[in-house]
C-alpha cells in the first residue's frame, strides 16, 4: 500500500505560529462539568506544491488527555457537536484535488466557540491548580475521486 504522501511532490501541514497549541487559557475550578473554548483561533495550513494523482485527502485529528505531573485531567473534547474521548481519531477537514492542481492550499481557521472548533470538556471536581499539557496529532489519508 502506498503512503498518502507518495501522491505529493511536496506537502506540509503546520500550525500558525500564533496558535501553535490548543490553548484553553486559565480555567476556573468548578464542581460542575464545564466546556472551555480555546483562547485563540485554531489555525492549520495544509499546502502542497504539486499533485501526482487525483483524490480526496482527509485530515484527521487525535488529542491525548491532558496531564499535570503525571496525573490525567480525564477531560473530553467537543468538536462539531460530538463529544470525543482522548486519543480518539476524528475527521477535521478534507480536500479534493484533480491531479493537475499546483500550489494548492487548504487553510483551517476556526473561531474558538464555533461548533467546528475543538473545545475542552472538564468534568466537575477533577481539575487541580497547575498547568496541564497534552499532544495533538494530525494524519492525512487519501481515497480515489
XYZ file of N, CA and C in Angstrom:
435
model
N 0.839 -1.175 0.000
C 0.000 0.000 0.000
C 0.885 1.240 0.000
N 0.544 2.202 -0.848
C 1.315 3.430 -0.933
C 1.018 4.350 0.234
N 2.016 5.067 0.629
C 1.847 6.099 1.629
C 1.115 7.269 0.980
N 0.186 7.911 1.689
C -0.576 9.027 1.128
C 0.351 10.136 0.646
N 1.484 10.316 1.268
C 2.400 11.374 0.879
C 3.079 11.089 -0.460
N 3.018 9.830 -0.952
C 3.561 9.499 -2.261
C 2.806 10.213 -3.375
N 1.591 10.685 -3.103
C 0.797 11.387 -4.100
C 1.247 12.828 -4.307
N 2.092 13.319 -3.448
C 2.513 14.707 -3.500
C 3.984 14.818 -3.872
N 4.320 15.863 -4.591
C 5.722 16.208 -4.763
C 6.199 16.897 -3.490
N 5.318 17.693 -2.921
C 5.633 18.398 -1.679
C 4.333 18.601 -0.910
N 4.340 18.361 0.380
C 3.181 18.678 1.215
C 3.660 19.094 2.592
N 2.928 19.996 3.204
C 3.292 20.460 4.526
C 2.025 20.694 5.330
N 1.998 20.234 6.552
C 0.906 20.537 7.475
C 1.541 21.219 8.665
N 1.127 22.451 8.913
C 1.764 23.175 10.011
C 0.797 24.157 10.644
N 0.914 24.331 11.949
C 0.088 25.336 12.622
C 0.670 26.721 12.398
N -0.140 27.711 12.563
C 0.302 29.088 12.519
C 1.109 29.359 13.796
N 2.104 30.198 13.693
C 2.967 30.482 14.843
C 2.183 31.022 16.043
N 1.091 31.742 15.778
C 0.326 32.322 16.879
C -0.584 31.320 17.572
N -0.907 30.222 16.913
C -1.818 29.252 17.532
C -1.228 27.850 17.460
N 0.042 27.762 17.793
C 0.775 26.514 17.707
C 0.210 25.441 18.631
N -0.489 25.866 19.645
C -1.066 24.929 20.599
C -2.557 25.207 20.747
N -3.273 24.225 21.231
C -4.675 24.439 21.605
C -4.646 24.961 23.029
N -4.682 26.256 23.175
C -4.550 26.885 24.488
C -5.939 27.226 25.022
N -6.338 26.539 26.092
C -7.643 26.775 26.693
C -7.587 27.843 27.784
N -6.426 28.454 27.954
C -6.278 29.547 28.897
C -6.402 29.109 30.339
N -6.622 30.078 31.199
C -6.817 29.798 32.624
C -8.289 29.489 32.832
N -8.556 28.375 33.462
C -9.943 27.975 33.686
C -10.249 27.985 35.177
N -11.496 28.221 35.493
C -11.914 28.224 36.889
C -12.170 26.804 37.360
N -11.747 26.512 38.576
C -12.058 25.213 39.157
C -13.545 25.201 39.484
N -14.213 24.128 39.105
C -15.655 24.075 39.287
C -16.093 22.686 39.724
N -17.153 22.632 40.474
C -17.728 21.340 40.866
C -18.689 20.839 39.792
N -18.935 21.668 38.763
C -19.813 21.270 37.662
C -19.008 21.083 36.381
N -19.444 20.149 35.531
C -18.795 19.937 34.243
C -18.928 21.209 33.409
N -17.800 21.664 32.852
C -17.760 22.924 32.115
C -17.020 22.737 30.796
N -17.489 23.410 29.740
C -16.854 23.362 28.420
C -16.105 24.665 28.186
N -14.852 24.552 27.728
C -13.998 25.711 27.509
C -13.523 25.760 26.071
N -13.683 26.920 25.389
C -13.099 27.094 24.056
C -11.619 27.470 24.200
N -10.892 27.418 23.109
C -9.512 27.902 23.133
C -9.535 29.428 23.210
N -8.413 30.015 23.579
C -8.373 31.476 23.676
C -8.036 32.115 22.329
N -7.475 31.352 21.391
C -7.158 31.856 20.054
C -7.869 31.010 19.002
N -7.955 31.545 17.773
C -8.462 30.743 16.661
C -7.598 29.506 16.490
N -8.194 28.447 15.979
C -7.466 27.202 15.700
C -7.121 27.205 14.217
N -5.854 27.343 13.921
C -5.384 27.577 12.565
C -4.425 26.464 12.155
N -4.700 25.838 11.023
C -3.819 24.806 10.491
C -3.758 24.986 8.990
N -2.573 25.120 8.437
C -2.405 25.299 6.994
C -1.876 24.008 6.388
N -2.549 23.527 5.353
C -2.166 22.315 4.646
C -1.872 22.735 3.219
N -0.630 22.605 2.784
C -0.275 23.105 1.464
C 0.631 22.124 0.738
N 0.608 22.201 -0.575
C 1.448 21.341 -1.397
C 1.872 22.068 -2.652
N 2.909 21.585 -3.250
C 3.423 22.216 -4.460
C 2.775 21.632 -5.703
N 2.621 20.297 -5.772
C 2.087 19.682 -6.981
C 1.543 18.297 -6.667
N 0.457 17.944 -7.358
C -0.138 16.613 -7.189
C 0.338 15.669 -8.276
N 0.540 14.405 -7.924
C 0.864 13.373 -8.900
C -0.381 12.608 -9.315
N -1.383 12.588 -8.456
C -2.610 11.858 -8.786
C -3.799 12.577 -8.168
N -4.998 12.213 -8.612
C -6.174 12.872 -8.066
C -6.757 12.056 -6.932
N -7.510 12.719 -6.084
C -8.129 12.023 -4.973
C -8.667 12.993 -3.943
N -9.292 12.432 -2.936
C -9.772 13.210 -1.809
C -8.839 12.931 -0.641
N -8.326 13.974 -0.073
C -7.380 13.859 1.021
C -8.042 14.410 2.276
N -8.055 13.608 3.326
C -8.766 13.969 4.543
C -7.782 14.100 5.699
N -7.936 15.184 6.467
C -7.119 15.385 7.662
C -7.920 14.903 8.868
N -7.301 14.025 9.642
C -7.889 13.532 10.889
C -7.066 14.046 12.055
N -7.718 14.252 13.170
C -7.034 14.700 14.373
C -7.245 13.723 15.517
N -6.359 13.774 16.468
C -6.471 13.000 17.702
C -5.751 13.794 18.786
N -6.369 13.896 19.969
C -5.774 14.654 21.059
C -5.709 13.775 22.297
N -4.569 13.781 22.940
C -4.400 12.988 24.160
C -5.175 13.624 25.306
N -5.248 12.913 26.413
C -5.758 13.530 27.637
C -4.736 14.587 28.052
N -5.108 15.468 28.920
C -4.191 16.476 29.427
C -3.645 16.001 30.773
N -2.348 16.219 30.979
C -1.676 15.729 32.185
C -0.951 16.849 32.911
N -0.923 16.734 34.236
C -0.118 17.600 35.088
C 0.610 16.687 36.074
N 1.929 16.726 36.033
C 2.740 15.886 36.929
C 2.307 14.419 36.893
N 1.996 13.924 35.690
C 1.638 12.519 35.520
C 0.192 12.179 35.849
N -0.589 13.159 36.290
C -1.997 12.917 36.621
C -2.889 13.429 35.500
N -3.773 12.556 35.014
C -4.664 12.913 33.910
C -5.812 13.787 34.391
N -6.220 14.714 33.544
C -7.381 15.554 33.828
C -8.676 14.767 33.596
N -8.617 13.734 32.761
C -9.779 12.903 32.412
C -10.872 13.737 31.751
N -10.443 14.656 30.904
C -11.366 15.517 30.172
C -11.695 14.897 28.814
N -12.757 15.385 28.201
C -13.119 15.031 26.830
C -13.037 16.289 25.991
N -13.276 16.136 24.690
C -13.261 17.264 23.778
C -14.603 17.331 23.062
N -14.979 18.516 22.638
C -16.201 18.728 21.874
C -15.790 19.233 20.503
N -16.258 18.565 19.444
C -15.963 19.001 18.078
C -17.161 18.680 17.200
N -17.660 19.674 16.493
C -18.790 19.503 15.581
C -19.993 18.875 16.299
N -20.242 19.337 17.524
C -21.350 18.890 18.378
C -21.213 17.438 18.843
N -20.035 16.855 18.685
C -19.779 15.481 19.128
C -18.770 15.484 20.267
N -19.014 14.671 21.276
C -18.062 14.502 22.370
C -17.037 13.468 21.943
N -15.774 13.830 22.076
C -14.679 12.970 21.636
C -13.792 12.650 22.832
N -13.574 11.375 23.063
C -12.687 10.942 24.146
C -11.235 11.163 23.734
N -10.329 11.305 24.695
C -8.915 11.434 24.359
C -8.438 10.252 23.522
N -7.498 10.525 22.624
C -6.868 9.534 21.747
C -7.841 8.894 20.767
N -8.980 9.537 20.523
C -9.940 9.070 19.523
C -9.747 9.888 18.259
N -9.678 9.224 17.116
C -9.485 9.910 15.846
C -10.805 10.495 15.355
N -10.758 11.742 14.888
C -11.944 12.395 14.338
C -11.572 13.140 13.062
N -12.547 13.254 12.130
C -12.335 13.919 10.849
C -12.343 15.428 11.058
N -11.267 16.086 10.621
C -11.123 17.515 10.811
C -11.460 18.300 9.547
N -10.996 17.827 8.382
C -11.197 18.559 7.132
C -10.853 17.645 5.965
N -11.291 18.013 4.745
C -10.886 17.251 3.561
C -10.728 18.194 2.375
N -10.011 17.713 1.365
C -9.712 18.495 0.178
C -9.695 17.547 -1.011
N -10.431 17.877 -2.071
C -10.432 17.067 -3.292
C -9.564 17.754 -4.331
N -8.646 16.988 -4.935
C -7.740 17.516 -5.948
C -7.864 16.685 -7.220
N -7.677 17.323 -8.380
C -7.924 16.650 -9.652
C -6.691 16.073 -10.329
N -5.540 16.130 -9.701
C -4.320 15.549 -10.270
C -3.479 16.547 -11.026
N -4.035 17.708 -11.345
C -3.266 18.739 -12.038
C -3.115 19.987 -11.175
N -3.628 19.943 -9.957
C -3.540 21.104 -9.082
C -2.088 21.453 -8.787
N -1.791 22.725 -8.783
C -0.453 23.206 -8.467
C -0.564 24.253 -7.363
N 0.371 24.230 -6.472
C 0.428 25.203 -5.383
C -0.904 25.315 -4.645
N -1.462 24.166 -4.295
C -2.739 24.177 -3.588
C -2.525 24.508 -2.116
N -3.595 24.965 -1.493
C -3.532 25.291 -0.079
C -4.919 25.117 0.531
N -4.971 24.469 1.660
C -6.215 24.352 2.416
C -5.935 24.910 3.801
N -6.698 25.898 4.190
C -6.483 26.536 5.484
C -7.681 26.269 6.380
N -7.417 25.725 7.540
C -8.440 25.531 8.559
C -8.252 26.675 9.554
N -9.273 27.479 9.726
C -9.180 28.605 10.654
C -10.507 28.693 11.388
N -10.563 28.114 12.568
C -11.813 28.024 13.308
C -11.796 28.956 14.519
N -12.890 29.660 14.695
C -13.030 30.525 15.864
C -13.252 29.668 17.095
N -12.769 30.103 18.248
C -12.810 29.270 19.451
C -14.162 28.665 19.819
N -15.250 29.421 19.736
C -16.542 28.908 20.207
C -17.412 28.329 19.088
N -16.891 28.248 17.836
C -17.660 27.663 16.741
C -17.875 26.173 16.971
N -18.980 25.631 16.426
C -19.250 24.195 16.538
C -18.108 23.355 15.979
N -17.450 23.848 14.925
C -16.400 23.070 14.282
C -15.014 23.407 14.825
N -14.955 23.943 16.034
C -13.676 24.136 16.700
C -13.556 23.071 17.795
N -12.362 22.881 18.276
C -12.119 21.902 19.335
C -12.263 22.621 20.676
N -13.102 22.078 21.541
C -13.308 22.648 22.868
C -13.030 21.578 23.918
N -12.726 21.996 25.106
C -12.362 21.109 26.212
C -13.542 20.971 27.174
N -13.884 19.732 27.521
C -14.951 19.472 28.499
C -14.290 18.923 29.762
N -14.332 19.703 30.839
C -13.699 19.303 32.099
C -14.785 18.806 33.056
N -14.683 17.546 33.480
C -15.660 17.030 34.449
C -15.576 17.800 35.763
N -16.715 18.041 36.376
C -16.764 18.776 37.630
C -15.914 18.131 38.716
N -15.162 18.961 39.420
C -14.377 18.499 40.563
C -13.088 17.778 40.240
N -12.681 17.715 38.955
C -11.466 16.959 38.619
C -10.226 17.823 38.442
N -10.394 19.084 38.061
C -9.239 19.952 37.798
C -8.570 20.377 39.105
N -7.264 20.475 39.050
C -6.465 20.964 40.176
C -5.642 22.136 39.674
N -5.165 22.962 40.562
C -4.361 24.114 40.177
C -3.037 23.623 39.596
N -2.713 24.114 38.401
C -1.469 23.746 37.743
C -1.599 23.860 36.246
N -0.537 23.480 35.544
C -0.518 23.558 34.083
C -0.623 22.158 33.491
N -1.650 21.950 32.690
C -1.883 20.659 32.036
C -1.383 20.726 30.602
N -0.827 19.620 30.137
C -0.326 19.540 28.759
C -0.741 18.215 28.140
N -0.890 18.229 26.809
C -1.218 17.020 26.057
C -0.624 17.115 24.666
N -0.956 16.156 23.814
C -0.413 16.095 22.469
C -1.543 15.980 21.453
N -1.463 16.787 20.393
C -2.402 16.688 19.275
C -1.649 16.094 18.088
N -2.296 15.168 17.371
C -1.687 14.502 16.222
C -2.582 14.694 15.005
N -1.983 15.008 13.851
C -2.717 15.158 12.599
C -2.290 14.048 11.650
N -3.255 13.447 10.954
C -2.995 12.372 9.996
C -3.728 12.679 8.701
N -3.100 12.389 7.559
C -3.740 12.579 6.266
C -3.949 11.226 5.614
N -5.168 10.996 5.080
C -5.449 9.775 4.324
C -5.920 10.175 2.934
N -5.814 9.250 1.992
C -6.216 9.511 0.611
C -7.200 8.462 0.141
N -8.119 8.893 -0.740
C -9.016 7.958 -1.397
C -9.233 8.446 -2.825
N -9.481 7.544 -3.775
C -9.669 7.974 -5.172
C -10.920 8.828 -5.336
N -10.897 9.700 -6.341
C -12.071 10.528 -6.650
C -13.044 9.687 -7.440
